[in-house]
Structure formats: C-alpha cells, structure tokens
PDB file of C-alpha atoms in Angstrom:
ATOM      1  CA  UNK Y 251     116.477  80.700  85.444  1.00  0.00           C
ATOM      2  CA  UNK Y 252     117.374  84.464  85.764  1.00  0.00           C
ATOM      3  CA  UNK Y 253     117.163  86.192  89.000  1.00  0.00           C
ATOM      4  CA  UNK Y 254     114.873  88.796  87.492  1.00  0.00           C
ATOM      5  CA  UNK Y 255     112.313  86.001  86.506  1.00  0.00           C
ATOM      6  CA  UNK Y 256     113.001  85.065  90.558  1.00  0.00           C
ATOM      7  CA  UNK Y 257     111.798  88.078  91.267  1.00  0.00           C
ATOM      8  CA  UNK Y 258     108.987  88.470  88.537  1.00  0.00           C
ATOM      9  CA  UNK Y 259     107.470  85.449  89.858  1.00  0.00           C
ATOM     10  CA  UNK Y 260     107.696  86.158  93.583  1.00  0.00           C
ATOM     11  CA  UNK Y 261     106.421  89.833  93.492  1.00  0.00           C
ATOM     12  CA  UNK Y 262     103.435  88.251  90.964  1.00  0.00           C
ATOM     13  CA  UNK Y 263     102.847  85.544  93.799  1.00  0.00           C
ATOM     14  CA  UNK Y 264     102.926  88.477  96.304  1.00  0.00           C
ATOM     15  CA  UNK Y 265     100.442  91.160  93.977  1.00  0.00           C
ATOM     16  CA  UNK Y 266      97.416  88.761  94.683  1.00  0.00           C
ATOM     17  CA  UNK Y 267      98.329  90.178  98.342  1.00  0.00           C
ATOM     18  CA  UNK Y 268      96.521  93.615  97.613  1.00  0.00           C
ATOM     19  CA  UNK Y 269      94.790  92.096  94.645  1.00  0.00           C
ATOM     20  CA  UNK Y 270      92.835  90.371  97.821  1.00  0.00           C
ATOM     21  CA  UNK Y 271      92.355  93.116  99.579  1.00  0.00           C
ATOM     22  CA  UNK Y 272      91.071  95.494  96.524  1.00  0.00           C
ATOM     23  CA  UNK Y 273      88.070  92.902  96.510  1.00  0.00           C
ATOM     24  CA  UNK Y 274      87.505  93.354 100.219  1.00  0.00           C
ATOM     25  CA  UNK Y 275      87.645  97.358  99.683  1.00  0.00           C
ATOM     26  CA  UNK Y 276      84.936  97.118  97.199  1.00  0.00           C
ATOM     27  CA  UNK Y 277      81.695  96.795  99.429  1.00  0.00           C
ATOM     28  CA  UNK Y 278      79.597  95.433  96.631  1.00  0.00           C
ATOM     29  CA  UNK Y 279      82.010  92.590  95.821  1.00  0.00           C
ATOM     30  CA  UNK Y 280      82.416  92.209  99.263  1.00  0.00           C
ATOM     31  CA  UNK Y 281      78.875  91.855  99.810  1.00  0.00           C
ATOM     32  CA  UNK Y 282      78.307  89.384  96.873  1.00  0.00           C
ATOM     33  CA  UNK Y 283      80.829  87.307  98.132  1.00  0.00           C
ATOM     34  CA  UNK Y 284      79.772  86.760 101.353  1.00  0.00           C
ATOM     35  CA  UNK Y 285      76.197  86.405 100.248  1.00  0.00           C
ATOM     36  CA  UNK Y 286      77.365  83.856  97.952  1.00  0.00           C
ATOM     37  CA  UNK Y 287      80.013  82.237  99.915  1.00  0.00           C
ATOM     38  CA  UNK Y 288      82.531  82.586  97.230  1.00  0.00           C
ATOM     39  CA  UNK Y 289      85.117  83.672 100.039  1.00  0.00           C
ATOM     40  CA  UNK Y 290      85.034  80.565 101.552  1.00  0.00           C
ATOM     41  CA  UNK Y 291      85.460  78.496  98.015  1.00  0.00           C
ATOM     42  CA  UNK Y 292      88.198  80.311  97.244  1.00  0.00           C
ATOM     43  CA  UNK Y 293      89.830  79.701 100.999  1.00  0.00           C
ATOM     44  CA  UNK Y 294      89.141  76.343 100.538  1.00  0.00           C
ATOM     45  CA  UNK Y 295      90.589  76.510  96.792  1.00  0.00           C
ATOM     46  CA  UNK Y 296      93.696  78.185  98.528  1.00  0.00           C
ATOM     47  CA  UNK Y 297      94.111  75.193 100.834  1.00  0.00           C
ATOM     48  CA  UNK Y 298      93.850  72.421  98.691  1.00  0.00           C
ATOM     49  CA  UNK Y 299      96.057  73.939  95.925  1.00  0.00           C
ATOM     50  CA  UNK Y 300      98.496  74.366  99.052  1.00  0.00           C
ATOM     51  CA  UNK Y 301      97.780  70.336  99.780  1.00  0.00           C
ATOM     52  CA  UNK Y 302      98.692  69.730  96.716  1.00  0.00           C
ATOM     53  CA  UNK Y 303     102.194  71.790  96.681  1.00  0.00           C
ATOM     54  CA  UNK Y 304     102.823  69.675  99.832  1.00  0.00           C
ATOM     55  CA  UNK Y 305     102.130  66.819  98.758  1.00  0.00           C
ATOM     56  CA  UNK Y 306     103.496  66.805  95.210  1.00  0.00           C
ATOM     57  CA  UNK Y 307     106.092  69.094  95.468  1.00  0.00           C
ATOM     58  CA  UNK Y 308     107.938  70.256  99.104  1.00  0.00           C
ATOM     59  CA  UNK Y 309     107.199  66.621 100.355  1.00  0.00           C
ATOM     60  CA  UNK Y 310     108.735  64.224  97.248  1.00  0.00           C
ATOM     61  CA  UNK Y 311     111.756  67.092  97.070  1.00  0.00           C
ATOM     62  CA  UNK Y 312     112.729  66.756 100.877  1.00  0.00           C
ATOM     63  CA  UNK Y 313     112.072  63.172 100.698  1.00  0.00           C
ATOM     64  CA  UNK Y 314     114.732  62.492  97.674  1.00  0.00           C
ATOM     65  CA  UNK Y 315     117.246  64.862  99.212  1.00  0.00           C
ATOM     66  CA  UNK Y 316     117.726  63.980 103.064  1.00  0.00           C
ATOM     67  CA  UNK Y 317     117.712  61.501 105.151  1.00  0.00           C
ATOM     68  CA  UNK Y 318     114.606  59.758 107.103  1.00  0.00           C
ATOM     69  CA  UNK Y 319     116.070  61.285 110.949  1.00  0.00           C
ATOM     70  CA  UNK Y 320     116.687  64.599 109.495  1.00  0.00           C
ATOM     71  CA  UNK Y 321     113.485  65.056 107.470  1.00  0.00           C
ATOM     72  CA  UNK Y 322     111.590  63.868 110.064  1.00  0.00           C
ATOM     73  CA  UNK Y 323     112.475  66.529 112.154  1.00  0.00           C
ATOM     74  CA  UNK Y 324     112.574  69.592 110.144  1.00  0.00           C
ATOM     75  CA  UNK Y 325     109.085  68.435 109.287  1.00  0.00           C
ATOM     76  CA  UNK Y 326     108.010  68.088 113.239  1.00  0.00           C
ATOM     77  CA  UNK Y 327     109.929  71.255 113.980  1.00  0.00           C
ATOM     78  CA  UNK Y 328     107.900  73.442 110.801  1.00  0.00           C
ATOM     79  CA  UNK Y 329     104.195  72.257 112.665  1.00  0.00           C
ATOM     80  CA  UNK Y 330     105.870  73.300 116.073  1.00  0.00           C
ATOM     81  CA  UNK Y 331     107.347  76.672 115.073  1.00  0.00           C
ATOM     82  CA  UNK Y 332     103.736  77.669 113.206  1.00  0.00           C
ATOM     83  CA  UNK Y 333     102.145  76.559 116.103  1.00  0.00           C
ATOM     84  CA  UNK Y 334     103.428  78.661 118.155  1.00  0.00           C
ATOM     85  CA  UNK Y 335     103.908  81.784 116.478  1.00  0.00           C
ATOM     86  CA  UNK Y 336      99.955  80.923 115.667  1.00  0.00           C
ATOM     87  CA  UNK Y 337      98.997  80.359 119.198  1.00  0.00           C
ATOM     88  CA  UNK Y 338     101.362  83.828 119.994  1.00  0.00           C
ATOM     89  CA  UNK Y 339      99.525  86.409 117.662  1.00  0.00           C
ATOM     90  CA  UNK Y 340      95.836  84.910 118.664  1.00  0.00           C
ATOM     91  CA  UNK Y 341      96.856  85.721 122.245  1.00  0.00           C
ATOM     92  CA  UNK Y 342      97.522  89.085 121.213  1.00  0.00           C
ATOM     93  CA  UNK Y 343      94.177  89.164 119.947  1.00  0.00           C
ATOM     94  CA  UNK Y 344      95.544  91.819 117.367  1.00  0.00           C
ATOM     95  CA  UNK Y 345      93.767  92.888 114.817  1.00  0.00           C
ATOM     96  CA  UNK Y 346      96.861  92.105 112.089  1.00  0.00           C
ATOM     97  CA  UNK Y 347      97.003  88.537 113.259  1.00  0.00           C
ATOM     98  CA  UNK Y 348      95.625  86.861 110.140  1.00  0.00           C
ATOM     99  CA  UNK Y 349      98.136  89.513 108.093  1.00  0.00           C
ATOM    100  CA  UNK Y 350     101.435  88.593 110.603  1.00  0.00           C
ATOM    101  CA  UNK Y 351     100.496  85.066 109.612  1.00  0.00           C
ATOM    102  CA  UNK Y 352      99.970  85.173 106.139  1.00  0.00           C
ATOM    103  CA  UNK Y 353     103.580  86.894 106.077  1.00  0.00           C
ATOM    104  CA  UNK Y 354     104.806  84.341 108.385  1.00  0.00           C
ATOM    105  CA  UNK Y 355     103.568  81.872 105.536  1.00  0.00           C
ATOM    106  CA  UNK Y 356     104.670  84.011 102.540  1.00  0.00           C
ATOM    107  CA  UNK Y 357     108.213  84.119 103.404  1.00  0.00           C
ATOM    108  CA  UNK Y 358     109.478  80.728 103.866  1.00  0.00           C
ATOM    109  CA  UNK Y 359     107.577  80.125 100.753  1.00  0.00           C
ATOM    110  CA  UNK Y 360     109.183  83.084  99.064  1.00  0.00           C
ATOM    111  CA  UNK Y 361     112.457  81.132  99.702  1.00  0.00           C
ATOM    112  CA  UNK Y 362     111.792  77.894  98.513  1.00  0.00           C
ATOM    113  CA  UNK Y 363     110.553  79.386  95.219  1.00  0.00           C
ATOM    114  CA  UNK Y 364     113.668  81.568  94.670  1.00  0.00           C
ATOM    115  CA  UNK Y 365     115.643  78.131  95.532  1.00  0.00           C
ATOM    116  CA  UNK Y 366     113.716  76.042  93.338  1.00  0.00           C
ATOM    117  CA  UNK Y 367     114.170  78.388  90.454  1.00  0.00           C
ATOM    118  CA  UNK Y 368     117.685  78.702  91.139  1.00  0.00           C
ATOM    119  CA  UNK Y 369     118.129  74.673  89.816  1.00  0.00           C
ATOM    120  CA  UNK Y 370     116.052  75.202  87.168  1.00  0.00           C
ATOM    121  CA  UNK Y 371     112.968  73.305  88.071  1.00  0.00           C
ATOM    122  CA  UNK Y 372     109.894  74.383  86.055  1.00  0.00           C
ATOM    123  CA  UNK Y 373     108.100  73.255  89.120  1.00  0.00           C
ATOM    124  CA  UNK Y 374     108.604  76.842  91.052  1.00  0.00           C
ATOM    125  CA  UNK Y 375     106.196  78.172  88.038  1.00  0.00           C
ATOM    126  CA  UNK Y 376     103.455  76.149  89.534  1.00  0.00           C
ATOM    127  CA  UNK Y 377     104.648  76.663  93.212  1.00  0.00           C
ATOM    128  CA  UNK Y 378     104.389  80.883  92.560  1.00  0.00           C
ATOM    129  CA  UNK Y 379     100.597  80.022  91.286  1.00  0.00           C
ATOM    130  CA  UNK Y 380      99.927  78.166  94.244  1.00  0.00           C
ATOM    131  CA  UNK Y 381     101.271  80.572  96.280  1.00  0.00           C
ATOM    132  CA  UNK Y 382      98.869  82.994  94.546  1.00  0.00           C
ATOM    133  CA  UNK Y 383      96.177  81.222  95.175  1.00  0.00           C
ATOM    134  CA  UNK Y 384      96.703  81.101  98.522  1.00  0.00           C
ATOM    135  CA  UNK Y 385      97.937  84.989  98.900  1.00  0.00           C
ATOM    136  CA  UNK Y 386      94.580  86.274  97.444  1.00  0.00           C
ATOM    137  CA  UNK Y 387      92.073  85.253  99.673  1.00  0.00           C
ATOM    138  CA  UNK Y 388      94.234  85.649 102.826  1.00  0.00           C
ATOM    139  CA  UNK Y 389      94.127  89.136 101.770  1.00  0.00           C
ATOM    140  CA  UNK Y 390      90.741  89.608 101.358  1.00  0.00           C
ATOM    141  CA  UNK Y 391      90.112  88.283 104.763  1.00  0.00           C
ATOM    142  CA  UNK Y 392      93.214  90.237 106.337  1.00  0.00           C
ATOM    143  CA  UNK Y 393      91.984  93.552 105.164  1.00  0.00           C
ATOM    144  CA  UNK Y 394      88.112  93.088 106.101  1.00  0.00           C
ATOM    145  CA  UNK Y 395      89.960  92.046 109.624  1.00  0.00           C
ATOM    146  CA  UNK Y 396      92.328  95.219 110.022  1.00  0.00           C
ATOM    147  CA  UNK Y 397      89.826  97.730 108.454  1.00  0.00           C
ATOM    148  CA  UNK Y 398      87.295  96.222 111.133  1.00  0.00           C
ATOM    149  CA  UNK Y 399      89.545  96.561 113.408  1.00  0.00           C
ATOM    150  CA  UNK Y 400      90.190 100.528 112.734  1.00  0.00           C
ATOM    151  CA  UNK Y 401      93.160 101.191 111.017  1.00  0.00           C
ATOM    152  CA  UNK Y 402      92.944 104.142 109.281  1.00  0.00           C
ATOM    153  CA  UNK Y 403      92.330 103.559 105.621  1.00  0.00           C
ATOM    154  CA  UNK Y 404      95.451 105.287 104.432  1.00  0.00           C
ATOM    155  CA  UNK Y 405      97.767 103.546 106.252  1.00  0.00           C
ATOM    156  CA  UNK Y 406      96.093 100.176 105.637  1.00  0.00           C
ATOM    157  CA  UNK Y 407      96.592 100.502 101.850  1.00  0.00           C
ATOM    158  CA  UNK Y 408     100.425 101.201 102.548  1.00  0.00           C
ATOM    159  CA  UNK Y 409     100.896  97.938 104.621  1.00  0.00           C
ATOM    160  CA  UNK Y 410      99.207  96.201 102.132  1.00  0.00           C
ATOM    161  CA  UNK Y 411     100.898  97.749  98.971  1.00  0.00           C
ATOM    162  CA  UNK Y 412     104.379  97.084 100.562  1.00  0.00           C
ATOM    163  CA  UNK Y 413     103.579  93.529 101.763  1.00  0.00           C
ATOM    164  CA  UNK Y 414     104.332  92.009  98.203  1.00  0.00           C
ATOM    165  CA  UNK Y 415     108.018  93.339  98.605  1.00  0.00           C
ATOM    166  CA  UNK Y 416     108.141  90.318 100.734  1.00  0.00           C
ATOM    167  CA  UNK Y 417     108.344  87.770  97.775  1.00  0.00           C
ATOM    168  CA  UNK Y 418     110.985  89.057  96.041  1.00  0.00           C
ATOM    169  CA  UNK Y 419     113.189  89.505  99.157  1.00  0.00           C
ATOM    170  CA  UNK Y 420     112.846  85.796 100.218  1.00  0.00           C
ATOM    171  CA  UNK Y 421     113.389  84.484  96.683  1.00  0.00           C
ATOM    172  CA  UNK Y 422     116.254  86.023  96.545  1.00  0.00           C
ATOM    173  CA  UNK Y 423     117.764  84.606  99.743  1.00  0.00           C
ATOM    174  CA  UNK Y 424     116.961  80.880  98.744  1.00  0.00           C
ATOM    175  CA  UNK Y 425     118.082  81.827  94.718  1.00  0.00           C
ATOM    176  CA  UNK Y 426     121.441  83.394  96.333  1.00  0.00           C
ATOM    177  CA  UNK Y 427     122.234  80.782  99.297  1.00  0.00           C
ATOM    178  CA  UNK Y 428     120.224  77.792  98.902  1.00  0.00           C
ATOM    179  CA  UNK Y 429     120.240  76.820  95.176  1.00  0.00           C
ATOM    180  CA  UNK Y 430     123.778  74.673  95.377  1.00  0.00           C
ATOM    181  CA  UNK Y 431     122.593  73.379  98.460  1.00  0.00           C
ATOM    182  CA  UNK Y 432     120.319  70.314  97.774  1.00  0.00           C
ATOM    183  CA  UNK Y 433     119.999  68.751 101.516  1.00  0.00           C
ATOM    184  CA  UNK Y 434     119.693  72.155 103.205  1.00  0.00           C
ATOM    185  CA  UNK Y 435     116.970  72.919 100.578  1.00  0.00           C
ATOM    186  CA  UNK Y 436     115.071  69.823 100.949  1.00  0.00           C
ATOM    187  CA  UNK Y 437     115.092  70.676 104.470  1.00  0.00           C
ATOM    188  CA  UNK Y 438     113.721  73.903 104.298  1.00  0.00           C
ATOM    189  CA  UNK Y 439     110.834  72.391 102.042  1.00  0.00           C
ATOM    190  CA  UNK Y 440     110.216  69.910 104.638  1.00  0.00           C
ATOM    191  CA  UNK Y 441     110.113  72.499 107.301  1.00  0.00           C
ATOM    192  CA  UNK Y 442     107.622  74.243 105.236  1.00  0.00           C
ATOM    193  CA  UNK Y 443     105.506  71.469 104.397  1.00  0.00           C
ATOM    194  CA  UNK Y 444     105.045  70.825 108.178  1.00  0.00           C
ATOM    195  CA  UNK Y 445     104.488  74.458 108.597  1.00  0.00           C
ATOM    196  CA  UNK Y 446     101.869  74.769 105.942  1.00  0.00           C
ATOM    197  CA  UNK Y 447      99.767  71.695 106.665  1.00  0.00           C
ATOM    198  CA  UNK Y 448      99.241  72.739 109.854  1.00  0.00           C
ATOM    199  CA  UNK Y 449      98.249  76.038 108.978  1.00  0.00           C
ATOM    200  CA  UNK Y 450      95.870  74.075 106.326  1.00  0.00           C
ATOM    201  CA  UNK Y 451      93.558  72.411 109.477  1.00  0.00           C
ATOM    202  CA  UNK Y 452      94.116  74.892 111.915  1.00  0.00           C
ATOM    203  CA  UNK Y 453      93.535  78.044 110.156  1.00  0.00           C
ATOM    204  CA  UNK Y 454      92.605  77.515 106.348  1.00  0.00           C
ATOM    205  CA  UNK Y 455      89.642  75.022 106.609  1.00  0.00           C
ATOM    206  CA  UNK Y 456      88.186  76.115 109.647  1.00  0.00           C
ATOM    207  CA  UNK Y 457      87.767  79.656 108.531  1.00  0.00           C
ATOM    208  CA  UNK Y 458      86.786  78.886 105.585  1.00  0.00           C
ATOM    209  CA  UNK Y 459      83.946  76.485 106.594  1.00  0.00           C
ATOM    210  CA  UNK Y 460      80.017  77.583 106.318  1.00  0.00           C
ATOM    211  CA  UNK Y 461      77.538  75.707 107.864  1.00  0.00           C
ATOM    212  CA  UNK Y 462      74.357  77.028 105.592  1.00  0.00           C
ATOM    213  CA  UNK Y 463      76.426  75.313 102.357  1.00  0.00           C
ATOM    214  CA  UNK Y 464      78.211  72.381 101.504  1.00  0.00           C
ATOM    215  CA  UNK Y 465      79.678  72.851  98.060  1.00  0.00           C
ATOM    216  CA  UNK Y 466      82.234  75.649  99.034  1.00  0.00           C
ATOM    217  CA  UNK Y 467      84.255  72.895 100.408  1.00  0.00           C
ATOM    218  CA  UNK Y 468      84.282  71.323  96.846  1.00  0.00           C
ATOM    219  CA  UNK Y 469      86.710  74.457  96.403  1.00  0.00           C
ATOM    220  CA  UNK Y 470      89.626  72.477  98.275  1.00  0.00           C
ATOM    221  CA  UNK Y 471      89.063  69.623  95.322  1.00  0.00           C
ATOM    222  CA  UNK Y 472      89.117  72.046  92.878  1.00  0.00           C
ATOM    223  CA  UNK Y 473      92.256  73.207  94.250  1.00  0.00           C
ATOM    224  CA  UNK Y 474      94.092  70.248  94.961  1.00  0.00           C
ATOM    225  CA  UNK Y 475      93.222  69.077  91.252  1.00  0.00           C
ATOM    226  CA  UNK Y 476      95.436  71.960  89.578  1.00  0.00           C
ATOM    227  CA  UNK Y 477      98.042  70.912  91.758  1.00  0.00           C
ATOM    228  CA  UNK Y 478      97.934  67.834  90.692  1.00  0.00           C
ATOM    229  CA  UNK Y 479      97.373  68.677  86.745  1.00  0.00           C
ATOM    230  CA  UNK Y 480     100.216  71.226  87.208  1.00  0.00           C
ATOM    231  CA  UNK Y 481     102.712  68.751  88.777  1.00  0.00           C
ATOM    232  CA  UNK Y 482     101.619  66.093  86.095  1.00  0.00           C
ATOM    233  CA  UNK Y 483     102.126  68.493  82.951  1.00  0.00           C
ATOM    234  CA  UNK Y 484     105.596  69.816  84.475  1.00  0.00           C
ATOM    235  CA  UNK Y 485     107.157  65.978  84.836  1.00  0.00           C
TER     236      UNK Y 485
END
C-alpha cells in the first residue's frame, strides 16, 4: 500500500467526524432522529462494528504476534489508561469531553490503520470503515454537546473541520515507524483493543441506550455482523 492511500483512508475515516456533526447542525434531522431514536441505533451500530474490529481483528493480530505476559498487559494497561483519561475529562465536566474522547479514540486507531496498511493487509480497508462508523455518530453527539454547551458556532465548525487532520497524522506515524515492527504493532493493537472495549460498556452502550425502545440495540448486531462479513470476505 501507498502512503497516499494511508492517508486517503484515514482522512475518509476521519470526514464522518463533521459528516456527524452536519446531521446534528440540521435541526430537522436532528429532530427526526431523536424522535425516532435513530441516534442511538447508529451508536449502538458504532459499538458493535467496533466489537467486531476487536474481536476479529486487533485481538487475533496481537495474539499471533506477542507473547501471553506481554499481551496481557498492554491489554490491562489500554482499559487503565482510557479509564482514566475518561474518569479525568468527566471531572472536568467540560463541555468537549465526549469530543477529547472521541480524539483520544481516533488516534491510536489512526495508528494501527496506517501500520496495518503499511504490511499490506486488506484488513485496514475494513478497520477505516469501522472506524467510520464509529466517528459519525460520536460526532453527532459531540457537536449537539459543545453547541449546548455555548461555543460559538463559528468556532465550533473550525474544531470540527480540523479534527479529521487527526487520521492522517496518526496513520502516518504507525505506516512510518510501526509497519517493520510486528511485536510492537501487535502490542499497540492490544493496547487498543483494551482501550476500546472499555470505552464500548462504559461510554458507547450506555449512551446509546433508550428505555421507551428496544430494537435500537439490534443496531450493535447489525454492526457486529459487517464486522464479521468484512473480516470473512477479506481472509
């Protein structure tokens, strides 16, 4: 893979940022999908198609590349370090917390795409959708939060505009410095993967669960099951 289809891919993963947010803006969409709970099916969407880049992607990698000791802990230290920059910005109580996080998320995931594509795995074009996925409804709900919150709506559009640059940036790190190294890779996947599925039960699920409805949660099946046809088509 090239390093401008690196990029491509991350600053398209990173577009469904303000793609998110233009939704939000809107306040008939916004409107209809609150009324009709599509927010939370796509949240829930976004955290099973995550799931399933855990599970049938980060996870497998790591495992095949390190050993048990050393996977073990860069997968306890990813749900530590999330949990505490998580438990950090909600004692802020800033109004950018659900944006700092969705960063926070964004960039190790940034890297391990730019790595993966780097080795020539066809699997980083179903990591960047997942990653997509994921992107557009945390923007939606990180703009309704920060325009709530009273940031000026010039200002907001910039923040969100730039925030794709992201992408790119950390696919280039892991295409430049991580590609030729397999265990330090599978590492960082791990450390992800622990990172993520926390993020997955203590943000993701939660905020996107409604109690008037049931089937939105269907939206984390849905999600899971690209994964999984994704992965399945790629090997």
């Amino acid at each position: 893979m090239t390093l401008e289809t690196t990029l491509g891919l991350a600053l398209m993963a990173g577009l469904a940022i303000p793609a998110g947010a233009l939704v939000s803006a809107n306040p008939r969409l916004r409107t209809f999908c609150l009324e009709h709970e599509i927010d939370s099916f796509v949240s829930y969407f976004g955290g099973g198609a995550l799931l399933a880049a855990v599970a049938l992607v980060l996870v497998p990698f790591g495992m095949a590349h390190s050993h048990v000791a050393a996977a073990a802990a860069a997968f306890l230290l990813g749900g530590l370090v999330f949990w505490q920059v998580s438990t950090w910005l909600k004692r802020r109580g800033s109004t950018a917390s659900q944006f700092l996080g969705m960063l926070l998320d964004f960039i190790p995931e940034g890297i391990a795409l730019g790595a993966a594509l780097a080795t020539g795995s066809h699997v980083a074009y179903l990591l960047a959708l997942l990653i997509a996925l994921q992107n557009m409804p945390e923007g939606f709900a990180s703009f309704h939060e920060m325009r709530r919150g009273g940031m000026r709506l010039g200002r907001l559009w910039m923040v969100f505009l730039l925030a794709p640059l992201v992408g790119p940036i950390a696919a280039w790190l892991g295409f430049a410095f991580l590609s030729a190294e397999d265990q330090m890779l599978a590492l960082l996947m791990l450390f992800c993967s622990g990172g993520i599925l926390y993020l997955i039960f203590e943000d993701i699920a939660p905020g996107a669960h409604m109690t008037r409805e049931t089937l939105p949660a269907m939206g984390s099946v849905a999600g899971f099951l690209l994964g999984l046809i994704g992965a399945m088509l790629i090997h």
